[in-house]
PDB file of C-alpha atoms and ligand atoms in Angstrom:
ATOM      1  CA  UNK A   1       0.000   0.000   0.000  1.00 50.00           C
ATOM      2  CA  UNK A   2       1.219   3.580  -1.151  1.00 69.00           C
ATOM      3  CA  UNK A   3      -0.211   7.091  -0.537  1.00 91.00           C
ATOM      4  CA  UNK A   4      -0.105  10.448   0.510  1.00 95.00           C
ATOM      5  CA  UNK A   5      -0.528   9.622   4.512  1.00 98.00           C
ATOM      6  CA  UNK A   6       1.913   6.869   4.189  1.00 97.00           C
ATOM      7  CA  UNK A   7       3.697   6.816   8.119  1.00 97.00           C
ATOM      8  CA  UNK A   8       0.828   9.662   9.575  1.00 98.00           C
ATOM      9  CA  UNK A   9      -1.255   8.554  12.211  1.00 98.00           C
ATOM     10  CA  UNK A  10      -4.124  10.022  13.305  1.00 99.00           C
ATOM     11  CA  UNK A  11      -7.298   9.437  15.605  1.00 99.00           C
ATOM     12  CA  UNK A  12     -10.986   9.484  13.914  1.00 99.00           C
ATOM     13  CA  UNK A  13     -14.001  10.135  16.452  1.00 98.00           C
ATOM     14  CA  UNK A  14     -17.414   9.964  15.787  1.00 98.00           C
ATOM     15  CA  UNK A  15     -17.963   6.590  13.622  1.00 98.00           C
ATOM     16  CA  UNK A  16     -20.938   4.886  14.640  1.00 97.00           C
ATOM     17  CA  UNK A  17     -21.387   2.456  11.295  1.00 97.00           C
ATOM     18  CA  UNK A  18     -20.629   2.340   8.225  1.00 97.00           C
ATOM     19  CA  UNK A  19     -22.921   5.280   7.228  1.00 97.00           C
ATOM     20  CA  UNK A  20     -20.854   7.655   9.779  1.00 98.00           C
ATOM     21  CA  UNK A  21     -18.952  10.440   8.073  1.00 98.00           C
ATOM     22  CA  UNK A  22     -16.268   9.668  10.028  1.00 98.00           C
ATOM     23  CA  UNK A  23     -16.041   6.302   8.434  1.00 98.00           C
ATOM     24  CA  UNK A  24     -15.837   7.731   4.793  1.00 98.00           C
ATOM     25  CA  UNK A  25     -12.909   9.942   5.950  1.00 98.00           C
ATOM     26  CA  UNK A  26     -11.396   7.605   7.970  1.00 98.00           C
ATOM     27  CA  UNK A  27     -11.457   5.132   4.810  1.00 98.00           C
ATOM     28  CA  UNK A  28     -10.197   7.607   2.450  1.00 98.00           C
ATOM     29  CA  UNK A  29      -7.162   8.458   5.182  1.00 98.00           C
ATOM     30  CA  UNK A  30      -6.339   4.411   5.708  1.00 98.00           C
ATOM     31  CA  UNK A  31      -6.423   3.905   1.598  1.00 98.00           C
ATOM     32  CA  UNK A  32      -3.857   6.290   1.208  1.00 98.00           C
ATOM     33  CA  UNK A  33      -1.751   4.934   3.964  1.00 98.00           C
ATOM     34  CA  UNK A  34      -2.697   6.230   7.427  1.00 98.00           C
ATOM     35  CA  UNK A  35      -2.488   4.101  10.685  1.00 98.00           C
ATOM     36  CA  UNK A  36      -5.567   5.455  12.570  1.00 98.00           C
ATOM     37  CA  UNK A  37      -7.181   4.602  16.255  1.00 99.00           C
ATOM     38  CA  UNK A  38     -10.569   5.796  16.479  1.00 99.00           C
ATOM     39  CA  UNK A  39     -13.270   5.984  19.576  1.00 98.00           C
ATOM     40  CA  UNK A  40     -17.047   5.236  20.195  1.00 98.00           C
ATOM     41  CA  UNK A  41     -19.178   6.172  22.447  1.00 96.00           C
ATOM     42  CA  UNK A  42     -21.825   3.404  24.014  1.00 96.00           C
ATOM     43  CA  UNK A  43     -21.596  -0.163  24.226  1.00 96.00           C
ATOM     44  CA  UNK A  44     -24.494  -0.464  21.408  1.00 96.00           C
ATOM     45  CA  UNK A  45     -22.219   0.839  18.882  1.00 97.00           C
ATOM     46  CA  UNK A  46     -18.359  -1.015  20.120  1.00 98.00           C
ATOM     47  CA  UNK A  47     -18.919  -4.285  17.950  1.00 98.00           C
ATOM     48  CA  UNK A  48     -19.317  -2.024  15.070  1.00 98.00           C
ATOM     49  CA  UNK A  49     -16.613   0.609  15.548  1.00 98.00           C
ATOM     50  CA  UNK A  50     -14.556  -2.481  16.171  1.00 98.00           C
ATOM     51  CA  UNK A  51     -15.069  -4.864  12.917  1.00 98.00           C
ATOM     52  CA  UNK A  52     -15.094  -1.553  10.551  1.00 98.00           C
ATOM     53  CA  UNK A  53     -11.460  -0.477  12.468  1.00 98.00           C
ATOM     54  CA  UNK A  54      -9.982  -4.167  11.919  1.00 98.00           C
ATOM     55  CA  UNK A  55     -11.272  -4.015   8.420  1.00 98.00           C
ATOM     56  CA  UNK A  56      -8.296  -1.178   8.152  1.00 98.00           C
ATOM     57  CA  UNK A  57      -5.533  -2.730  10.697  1.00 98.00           C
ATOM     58  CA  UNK A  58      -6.346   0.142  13.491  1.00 98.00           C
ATOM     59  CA  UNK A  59      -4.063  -0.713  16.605  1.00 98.00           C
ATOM     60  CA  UNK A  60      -6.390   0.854  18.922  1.00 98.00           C
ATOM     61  CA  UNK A  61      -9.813   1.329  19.656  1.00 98.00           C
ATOM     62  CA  UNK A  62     -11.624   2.544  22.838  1.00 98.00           C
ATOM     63  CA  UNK A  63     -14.090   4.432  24.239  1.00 98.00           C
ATOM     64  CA  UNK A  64     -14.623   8.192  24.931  1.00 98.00           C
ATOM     65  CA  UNK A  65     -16.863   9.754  26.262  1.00 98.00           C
ATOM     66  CA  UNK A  66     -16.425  13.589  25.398  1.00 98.00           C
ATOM     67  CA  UNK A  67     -18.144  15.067  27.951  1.00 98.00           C
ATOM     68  CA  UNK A  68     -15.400  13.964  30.788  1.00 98.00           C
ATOM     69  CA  UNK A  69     -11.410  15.412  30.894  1.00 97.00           C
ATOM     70  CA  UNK A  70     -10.253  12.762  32.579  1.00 97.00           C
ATOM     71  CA  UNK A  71     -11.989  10.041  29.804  1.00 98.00           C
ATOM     72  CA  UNK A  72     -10.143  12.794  26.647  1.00 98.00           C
ATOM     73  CA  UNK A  73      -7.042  12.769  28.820  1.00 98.00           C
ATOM     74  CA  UNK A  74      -7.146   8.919  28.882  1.00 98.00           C
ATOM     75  CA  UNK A  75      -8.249   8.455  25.498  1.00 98.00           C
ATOM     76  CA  UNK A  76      -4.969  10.554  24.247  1.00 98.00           C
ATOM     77  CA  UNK A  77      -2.677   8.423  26.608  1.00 98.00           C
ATOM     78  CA  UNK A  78      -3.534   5.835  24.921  1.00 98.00           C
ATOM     79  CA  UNK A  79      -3.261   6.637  21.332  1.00 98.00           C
ATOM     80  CA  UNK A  80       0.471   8.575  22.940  1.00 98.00           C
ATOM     81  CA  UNK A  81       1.015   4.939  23.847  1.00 98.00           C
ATOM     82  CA  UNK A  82      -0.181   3.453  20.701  1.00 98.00           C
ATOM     83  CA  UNK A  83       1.479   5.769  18.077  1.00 98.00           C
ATOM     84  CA  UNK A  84       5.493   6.456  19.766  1.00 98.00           C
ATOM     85  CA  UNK A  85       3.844   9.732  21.459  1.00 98.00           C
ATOM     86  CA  UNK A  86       3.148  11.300  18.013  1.00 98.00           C
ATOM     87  CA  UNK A  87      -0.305  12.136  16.292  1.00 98.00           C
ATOM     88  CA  UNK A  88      -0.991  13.868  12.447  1.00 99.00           C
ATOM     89  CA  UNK A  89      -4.502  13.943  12.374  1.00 99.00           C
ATOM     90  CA  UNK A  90      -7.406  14.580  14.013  1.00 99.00           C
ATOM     91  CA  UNK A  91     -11.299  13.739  13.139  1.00 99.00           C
ATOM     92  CA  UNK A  92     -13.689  15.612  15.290  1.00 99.00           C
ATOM     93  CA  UNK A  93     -17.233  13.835  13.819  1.00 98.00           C
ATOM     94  CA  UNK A  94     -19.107  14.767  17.003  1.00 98.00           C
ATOM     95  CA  UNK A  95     -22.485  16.285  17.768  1.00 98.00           C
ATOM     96  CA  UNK A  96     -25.296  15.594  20.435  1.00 98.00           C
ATOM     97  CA  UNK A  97     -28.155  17.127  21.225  1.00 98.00           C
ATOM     98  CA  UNK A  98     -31.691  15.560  22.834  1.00 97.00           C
ATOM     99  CA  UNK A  99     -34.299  15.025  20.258  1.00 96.00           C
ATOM    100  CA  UNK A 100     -36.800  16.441  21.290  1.00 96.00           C
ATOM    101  CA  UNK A 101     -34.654  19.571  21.156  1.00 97.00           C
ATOM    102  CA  UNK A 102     -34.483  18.550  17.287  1.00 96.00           C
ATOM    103  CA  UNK A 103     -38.030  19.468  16.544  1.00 93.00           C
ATOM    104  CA  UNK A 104     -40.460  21.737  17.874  1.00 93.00           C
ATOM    105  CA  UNK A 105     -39.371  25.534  19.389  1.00 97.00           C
ATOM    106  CA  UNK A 106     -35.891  26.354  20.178  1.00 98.00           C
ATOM    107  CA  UNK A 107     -37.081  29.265  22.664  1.00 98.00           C
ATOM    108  CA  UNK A 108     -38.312  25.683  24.961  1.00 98.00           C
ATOM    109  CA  UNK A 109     -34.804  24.144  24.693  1.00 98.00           C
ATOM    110  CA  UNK A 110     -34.116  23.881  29.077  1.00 98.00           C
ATOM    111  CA  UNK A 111     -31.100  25.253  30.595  1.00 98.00           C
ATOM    112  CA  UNK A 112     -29.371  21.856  31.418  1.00 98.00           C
ATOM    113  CA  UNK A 113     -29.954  20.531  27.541  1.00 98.00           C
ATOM    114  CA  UNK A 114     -28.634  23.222  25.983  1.00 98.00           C
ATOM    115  CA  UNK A 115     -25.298  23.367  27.483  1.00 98.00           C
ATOM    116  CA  UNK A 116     -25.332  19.500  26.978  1.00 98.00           C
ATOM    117  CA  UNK A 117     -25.020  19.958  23.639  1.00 98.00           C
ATOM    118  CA  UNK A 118     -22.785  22.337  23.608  1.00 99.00           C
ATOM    119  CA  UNK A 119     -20.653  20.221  25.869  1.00 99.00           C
ATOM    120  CA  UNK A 120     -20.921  17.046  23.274  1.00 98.00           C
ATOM    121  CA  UNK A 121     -20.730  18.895  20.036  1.00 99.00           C
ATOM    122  CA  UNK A 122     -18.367  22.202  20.460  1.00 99.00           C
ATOM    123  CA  UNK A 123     -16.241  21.650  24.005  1.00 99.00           C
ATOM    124  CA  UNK A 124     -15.364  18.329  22.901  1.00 99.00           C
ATOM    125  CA  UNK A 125     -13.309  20.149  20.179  1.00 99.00           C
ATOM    126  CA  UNK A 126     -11.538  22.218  22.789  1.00 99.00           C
ATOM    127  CA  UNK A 127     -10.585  19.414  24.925  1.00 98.00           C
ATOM    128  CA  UNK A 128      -9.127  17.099  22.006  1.00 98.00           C
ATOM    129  CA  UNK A 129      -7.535  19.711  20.426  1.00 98.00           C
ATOM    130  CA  UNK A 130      -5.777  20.629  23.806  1.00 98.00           C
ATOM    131  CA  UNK A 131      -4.918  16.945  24.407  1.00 98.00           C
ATOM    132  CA  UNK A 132      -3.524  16.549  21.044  1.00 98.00           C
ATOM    133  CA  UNK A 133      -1.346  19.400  20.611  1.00 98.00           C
ATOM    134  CA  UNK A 134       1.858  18.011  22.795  1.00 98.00           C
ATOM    135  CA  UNK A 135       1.246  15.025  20.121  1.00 98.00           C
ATOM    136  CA  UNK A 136       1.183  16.539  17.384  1.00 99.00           C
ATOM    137  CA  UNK A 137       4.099  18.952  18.023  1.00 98.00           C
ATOM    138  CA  UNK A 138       6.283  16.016  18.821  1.00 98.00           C
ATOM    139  CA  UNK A 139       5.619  15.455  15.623  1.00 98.00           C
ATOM    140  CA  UNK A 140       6.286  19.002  14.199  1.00 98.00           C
ATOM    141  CA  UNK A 141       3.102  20.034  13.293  1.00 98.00           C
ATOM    142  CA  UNK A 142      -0.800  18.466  12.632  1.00 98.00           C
ATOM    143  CA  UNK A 143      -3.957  18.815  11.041  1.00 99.00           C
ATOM    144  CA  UNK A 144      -7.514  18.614  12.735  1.00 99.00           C
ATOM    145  CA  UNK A 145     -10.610  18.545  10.711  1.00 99.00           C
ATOM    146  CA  UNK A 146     -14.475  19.127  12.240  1.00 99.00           C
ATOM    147  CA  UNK A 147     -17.738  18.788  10.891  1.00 98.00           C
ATOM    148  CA  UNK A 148     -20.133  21.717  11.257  1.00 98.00           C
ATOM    149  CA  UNK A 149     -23.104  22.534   9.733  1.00 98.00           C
ATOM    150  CA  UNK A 150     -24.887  25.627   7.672  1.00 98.00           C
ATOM    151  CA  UNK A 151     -27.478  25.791  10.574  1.00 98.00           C
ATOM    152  CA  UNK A 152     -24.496  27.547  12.789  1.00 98.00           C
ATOM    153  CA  UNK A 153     -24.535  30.660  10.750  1.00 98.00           C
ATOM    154  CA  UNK A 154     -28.263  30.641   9.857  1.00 98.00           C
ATOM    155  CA  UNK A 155     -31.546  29.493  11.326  1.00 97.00           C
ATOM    156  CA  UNK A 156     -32.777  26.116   9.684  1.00 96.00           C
ATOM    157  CA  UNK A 157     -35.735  25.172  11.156  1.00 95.00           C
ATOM    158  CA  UNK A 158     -35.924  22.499  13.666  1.00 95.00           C
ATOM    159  CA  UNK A 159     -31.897  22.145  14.111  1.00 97.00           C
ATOM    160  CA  UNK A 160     -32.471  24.593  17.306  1.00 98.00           C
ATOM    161  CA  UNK A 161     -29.993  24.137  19.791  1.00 98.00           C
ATOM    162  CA  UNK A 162     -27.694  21.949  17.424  1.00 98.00           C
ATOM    163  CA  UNK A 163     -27.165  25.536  15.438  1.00 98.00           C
ATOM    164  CA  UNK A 164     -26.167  27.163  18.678  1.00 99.00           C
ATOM    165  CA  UNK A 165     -23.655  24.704  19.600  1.00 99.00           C
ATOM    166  CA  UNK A 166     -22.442  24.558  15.473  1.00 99.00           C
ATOM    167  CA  UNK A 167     -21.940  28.954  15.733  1.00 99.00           C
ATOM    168  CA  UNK A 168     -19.655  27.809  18.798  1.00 99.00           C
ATOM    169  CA  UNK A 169     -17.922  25.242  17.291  1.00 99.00           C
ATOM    170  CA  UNK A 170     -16.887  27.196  14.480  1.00 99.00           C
ATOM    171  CA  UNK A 171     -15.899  30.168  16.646  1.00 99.00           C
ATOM    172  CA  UNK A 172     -13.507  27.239  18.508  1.00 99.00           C
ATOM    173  CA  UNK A 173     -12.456  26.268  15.481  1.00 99.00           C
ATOM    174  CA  UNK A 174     -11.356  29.985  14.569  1.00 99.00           C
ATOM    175  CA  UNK A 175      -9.553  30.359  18.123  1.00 99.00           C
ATOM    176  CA  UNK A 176      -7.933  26.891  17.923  1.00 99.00           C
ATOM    177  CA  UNK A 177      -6.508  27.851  15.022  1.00 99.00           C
ATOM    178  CA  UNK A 178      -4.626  31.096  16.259  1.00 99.00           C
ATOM    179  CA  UNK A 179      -3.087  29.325  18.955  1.00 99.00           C
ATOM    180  CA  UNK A 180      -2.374  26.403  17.643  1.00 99.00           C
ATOM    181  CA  UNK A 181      -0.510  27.939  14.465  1.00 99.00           C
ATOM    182  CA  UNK A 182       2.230  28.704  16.369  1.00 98.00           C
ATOM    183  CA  UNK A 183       2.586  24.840  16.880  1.00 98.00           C
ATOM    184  CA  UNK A 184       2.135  24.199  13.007  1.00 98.00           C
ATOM    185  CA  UNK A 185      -1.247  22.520  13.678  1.00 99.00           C
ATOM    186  CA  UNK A 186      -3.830  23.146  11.296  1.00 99.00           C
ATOM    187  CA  UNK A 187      -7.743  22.855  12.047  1.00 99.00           C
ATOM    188  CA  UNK A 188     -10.760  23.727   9.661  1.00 99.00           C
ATOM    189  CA  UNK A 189     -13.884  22.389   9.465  1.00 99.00           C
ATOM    190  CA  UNK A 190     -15.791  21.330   6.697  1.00 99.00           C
ATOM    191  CA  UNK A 191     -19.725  22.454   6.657  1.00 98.00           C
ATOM    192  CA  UNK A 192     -21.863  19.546   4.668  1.00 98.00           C
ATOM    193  CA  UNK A 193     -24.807  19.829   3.020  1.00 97.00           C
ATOM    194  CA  UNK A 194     -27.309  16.697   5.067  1.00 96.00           C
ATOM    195  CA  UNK A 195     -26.056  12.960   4.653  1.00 94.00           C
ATOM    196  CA  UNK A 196     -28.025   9.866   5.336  1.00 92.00           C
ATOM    197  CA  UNK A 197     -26.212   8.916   8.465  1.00 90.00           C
ATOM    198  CA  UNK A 198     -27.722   7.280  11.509  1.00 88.00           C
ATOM    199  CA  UNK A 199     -27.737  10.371  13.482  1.00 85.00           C
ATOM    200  CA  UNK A 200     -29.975  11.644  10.262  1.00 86.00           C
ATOM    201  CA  UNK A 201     -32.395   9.117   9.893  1.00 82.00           C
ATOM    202  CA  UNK A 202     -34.022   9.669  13.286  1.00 82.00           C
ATOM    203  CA  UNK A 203     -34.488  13.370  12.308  1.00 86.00           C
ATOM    204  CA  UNK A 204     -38.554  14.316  11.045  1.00 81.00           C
ATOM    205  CA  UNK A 205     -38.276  15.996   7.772  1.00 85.00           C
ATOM    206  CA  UNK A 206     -35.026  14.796   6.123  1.00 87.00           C
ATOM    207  CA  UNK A 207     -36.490  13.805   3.031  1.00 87.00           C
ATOM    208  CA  UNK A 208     -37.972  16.906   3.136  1.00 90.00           C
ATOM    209  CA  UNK A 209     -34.277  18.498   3.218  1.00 91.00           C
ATOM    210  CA  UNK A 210     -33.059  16.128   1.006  1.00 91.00           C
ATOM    211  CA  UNK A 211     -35.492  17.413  -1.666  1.00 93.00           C
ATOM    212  CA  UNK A 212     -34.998  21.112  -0.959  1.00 95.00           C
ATOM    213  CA  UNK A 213     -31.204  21.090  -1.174  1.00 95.00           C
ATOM    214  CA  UNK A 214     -32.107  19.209  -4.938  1.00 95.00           C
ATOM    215  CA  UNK A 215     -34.459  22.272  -5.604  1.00 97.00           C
ATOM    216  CA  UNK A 216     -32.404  25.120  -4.916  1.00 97.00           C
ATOM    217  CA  UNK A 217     -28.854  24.451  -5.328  1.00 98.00           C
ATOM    218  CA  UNK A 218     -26.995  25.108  -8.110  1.00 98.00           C
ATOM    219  CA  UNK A 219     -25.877  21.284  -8.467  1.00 98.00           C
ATOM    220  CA  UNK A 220     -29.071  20.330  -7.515  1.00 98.00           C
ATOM    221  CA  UNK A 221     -28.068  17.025  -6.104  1.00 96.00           C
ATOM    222  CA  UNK A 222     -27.482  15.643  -2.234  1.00 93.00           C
ATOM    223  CA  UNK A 223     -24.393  15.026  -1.633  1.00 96.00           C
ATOM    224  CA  UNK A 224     -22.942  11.723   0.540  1.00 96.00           C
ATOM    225  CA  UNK A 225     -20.461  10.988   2.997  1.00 98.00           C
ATOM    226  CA  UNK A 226     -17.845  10.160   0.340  1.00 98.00           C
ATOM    227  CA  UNK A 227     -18.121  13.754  -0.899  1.00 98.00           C
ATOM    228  CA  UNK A 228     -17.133  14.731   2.821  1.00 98.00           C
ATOM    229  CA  UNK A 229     -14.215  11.899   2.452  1.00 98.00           C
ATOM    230  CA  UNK A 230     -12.805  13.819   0.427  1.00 98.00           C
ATOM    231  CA  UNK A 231     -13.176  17.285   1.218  1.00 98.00           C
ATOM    232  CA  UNK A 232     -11.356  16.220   4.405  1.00 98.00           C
ATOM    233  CA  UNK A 233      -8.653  14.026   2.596  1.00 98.00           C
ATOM    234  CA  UNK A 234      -7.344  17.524   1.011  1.00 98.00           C
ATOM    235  CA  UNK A 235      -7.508  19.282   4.176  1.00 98.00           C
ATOM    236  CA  UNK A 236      -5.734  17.089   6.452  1.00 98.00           C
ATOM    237  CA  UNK A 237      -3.398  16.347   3.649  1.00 98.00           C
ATOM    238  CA  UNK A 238       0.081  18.373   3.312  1.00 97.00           C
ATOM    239  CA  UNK A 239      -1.795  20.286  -0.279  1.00 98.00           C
ATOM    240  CA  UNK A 240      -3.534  22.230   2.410  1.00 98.00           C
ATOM    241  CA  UNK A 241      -0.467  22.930   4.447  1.00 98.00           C
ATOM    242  CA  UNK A 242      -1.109  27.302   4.488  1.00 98.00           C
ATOM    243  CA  UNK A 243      -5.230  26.485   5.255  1.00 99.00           C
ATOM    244  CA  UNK A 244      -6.304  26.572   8.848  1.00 99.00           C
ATOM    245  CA  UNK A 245      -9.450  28.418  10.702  1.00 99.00           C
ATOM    246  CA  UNK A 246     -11.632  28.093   7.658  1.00 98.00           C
ATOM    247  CA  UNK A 247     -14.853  26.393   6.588  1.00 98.00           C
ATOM    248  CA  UNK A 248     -14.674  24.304   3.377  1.00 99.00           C
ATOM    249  CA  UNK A 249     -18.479  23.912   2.046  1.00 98.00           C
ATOM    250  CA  UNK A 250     -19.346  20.427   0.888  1.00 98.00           C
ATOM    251  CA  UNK A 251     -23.145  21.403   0.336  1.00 98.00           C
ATOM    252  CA  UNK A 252     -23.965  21.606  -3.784  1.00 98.00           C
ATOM    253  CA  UNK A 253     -23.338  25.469  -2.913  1.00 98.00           C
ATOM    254  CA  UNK A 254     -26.280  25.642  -1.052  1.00 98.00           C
ATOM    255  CA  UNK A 255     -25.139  28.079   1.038  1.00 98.00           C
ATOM    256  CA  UNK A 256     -24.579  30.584  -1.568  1.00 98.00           C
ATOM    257  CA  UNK A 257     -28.027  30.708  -2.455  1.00 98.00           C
ATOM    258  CA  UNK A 258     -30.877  33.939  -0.818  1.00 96.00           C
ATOM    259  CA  UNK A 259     -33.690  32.039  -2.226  1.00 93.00           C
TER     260      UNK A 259
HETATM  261  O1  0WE B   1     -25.673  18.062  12.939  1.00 80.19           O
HETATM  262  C1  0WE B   1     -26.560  17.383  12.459  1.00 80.19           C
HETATM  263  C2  0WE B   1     -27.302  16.378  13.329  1.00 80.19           C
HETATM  264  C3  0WE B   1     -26.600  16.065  14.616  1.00 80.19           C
HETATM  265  C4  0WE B   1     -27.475  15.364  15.623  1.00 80.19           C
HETATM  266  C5  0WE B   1     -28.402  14.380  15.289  1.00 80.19           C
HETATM  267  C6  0WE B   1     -29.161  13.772  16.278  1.00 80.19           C
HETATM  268  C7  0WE B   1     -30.214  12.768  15.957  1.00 80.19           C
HETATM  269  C8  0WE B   1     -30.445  11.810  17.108  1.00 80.19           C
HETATM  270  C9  0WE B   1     -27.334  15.715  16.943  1.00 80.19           C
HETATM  271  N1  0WE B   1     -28.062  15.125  17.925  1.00 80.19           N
HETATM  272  C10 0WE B   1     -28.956  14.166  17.600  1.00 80.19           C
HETATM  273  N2  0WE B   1     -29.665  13.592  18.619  1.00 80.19           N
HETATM  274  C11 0WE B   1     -30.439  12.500  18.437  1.00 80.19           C
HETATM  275  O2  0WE B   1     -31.094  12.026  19.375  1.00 80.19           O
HETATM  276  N3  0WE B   1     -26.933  17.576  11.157  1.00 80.19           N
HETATM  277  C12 0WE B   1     -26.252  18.599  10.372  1.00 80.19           C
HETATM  278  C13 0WE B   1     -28.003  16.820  10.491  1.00 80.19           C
HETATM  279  C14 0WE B   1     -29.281  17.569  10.703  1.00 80.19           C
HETATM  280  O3  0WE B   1     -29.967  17.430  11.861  1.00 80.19           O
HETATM  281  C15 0WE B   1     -31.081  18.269  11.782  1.00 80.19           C
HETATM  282  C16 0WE B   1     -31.058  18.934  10.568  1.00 80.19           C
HETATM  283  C17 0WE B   1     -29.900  18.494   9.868  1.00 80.19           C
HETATM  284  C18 0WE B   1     -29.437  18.925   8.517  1.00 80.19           C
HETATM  285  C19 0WE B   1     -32.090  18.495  12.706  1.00 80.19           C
HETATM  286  C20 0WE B   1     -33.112  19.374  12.398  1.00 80.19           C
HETATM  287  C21 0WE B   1     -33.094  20.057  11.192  1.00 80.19           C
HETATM  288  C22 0WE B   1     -32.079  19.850  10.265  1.00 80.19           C
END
């Protein structure tokens, strides 16, 4: 096997199945030659994480649970241990928020649920990115890649809370990226138009969004988690070695549309 990531490792969070967009990076990255550990959350989802991780010779996999430091800290000792103390990349392919808090009004979303989400789906980017930076400047630099969405800049009905915790996610990713310049780590996120992923398929109305995004874009087409593959193969790649704190769109340039 021969590629671009030949000798980087890096550690993917956020695949649930085969679906996950984390997977379709993830795939892209091992193709090309990257040794990768990756995390799940929940014991309903380990037998899965695990067979699609052998399936690409990972040499670790383990659970993390985002919202605790000491479970991050824990998590990055362990890939530390697992990769010589050196890391390359990072896939942040995390988001939470209650379901009910998916649907109906946004003004009802309670105190405790709201900064639950934010916890799961914008701290969580924080905290890794904090606990990878001594591995990734062992390594002389790095490149982090998160997944946000076009609800964190505008209001799309029904995504609520999820679009509060996206606006702080990519204002994280915008910080992140000032300090950890200095250390030659890159991080960007990539905003994609919806995917058919399990987290989607739960959500009233996706058909519906499906269909809209077909309407009005100007490639009229949905796009899928391969499209998202590869929009993060480039960035974590050495091509996009002078791009860090921006937002690459992966959406059929929906989100250059007013109408
Ligand atoms: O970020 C997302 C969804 C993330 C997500 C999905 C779920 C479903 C299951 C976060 N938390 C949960 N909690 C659950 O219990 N997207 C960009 C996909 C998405 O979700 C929407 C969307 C779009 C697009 C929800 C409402 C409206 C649009």
């Amino acid at each position: 096997m021969t590629g671009v990531y030949e000798g980087k490792r890096g550690l993917v969070l956020g695949v649930a199945n085969k679906r996950s967009i984390a997977w379709a990076i993830a795939k892209r990255l091992a193709d090309a030659g990257a040794e990768l550990a990756f995390t799940y959350q929940g014991e309903r989802i380990e037998k899965s994480v695990r067979d699609l991780a052998g399936s690409v010779s990972s040499p670790l996999v383990t659970e993390c649970d985002v919202r605790s430091d000491e479970d991050v800290a824990r998590v990055f000792r362990e890939v530390g241990a697992a990769f010589d103390g050196g890391l390359d990349l990072l896939v942040h392919s995390v988001a939470f928020a209650a379901a009910e808090d998916l649907e109906g009004r946004f003004t009802d979303t309670p105190r405790d649920r709201f900064w639950m989400a934010l916890d799961v789906s914008a701290y969580s980017l924080v905290s890794c990115a904090r606990a990878a930076e001594p591995l990734m400047d062992a390594r002389g630099g790095g490149s982090i890649v998160t997944m946000t969405y076009l609800g964190g800049e505008r209001a799309v009905p029904h995504y609520n809370v999820m679009g509060v915790a996206k606006a702080t996610l990519n204002a994280s990713m915008r910080y992140l990226a000032w300090d950890l310049g200095q250390k030659n780590i890159r991080i960007n996120a990539i905003s994609a138009g919806p995917v058919r992923t399990l987290s989607a398929r739960s959500i009233a109305g996706f058909p519906t969004m499906e269909a809209i995004v077909e309407e009005r874009s100007p490639l009229h087409r949905h796009i899928d988690a391969d499209d998202v593959g590869a929009a993060a193969a480039y960035l974590l790649s050495d091509d996009a070695r002078n791009v860090t704190g921006t937002t690459l769109y992966v959406d059929s340039g929906y989100h250059a549309m007013g109408m």
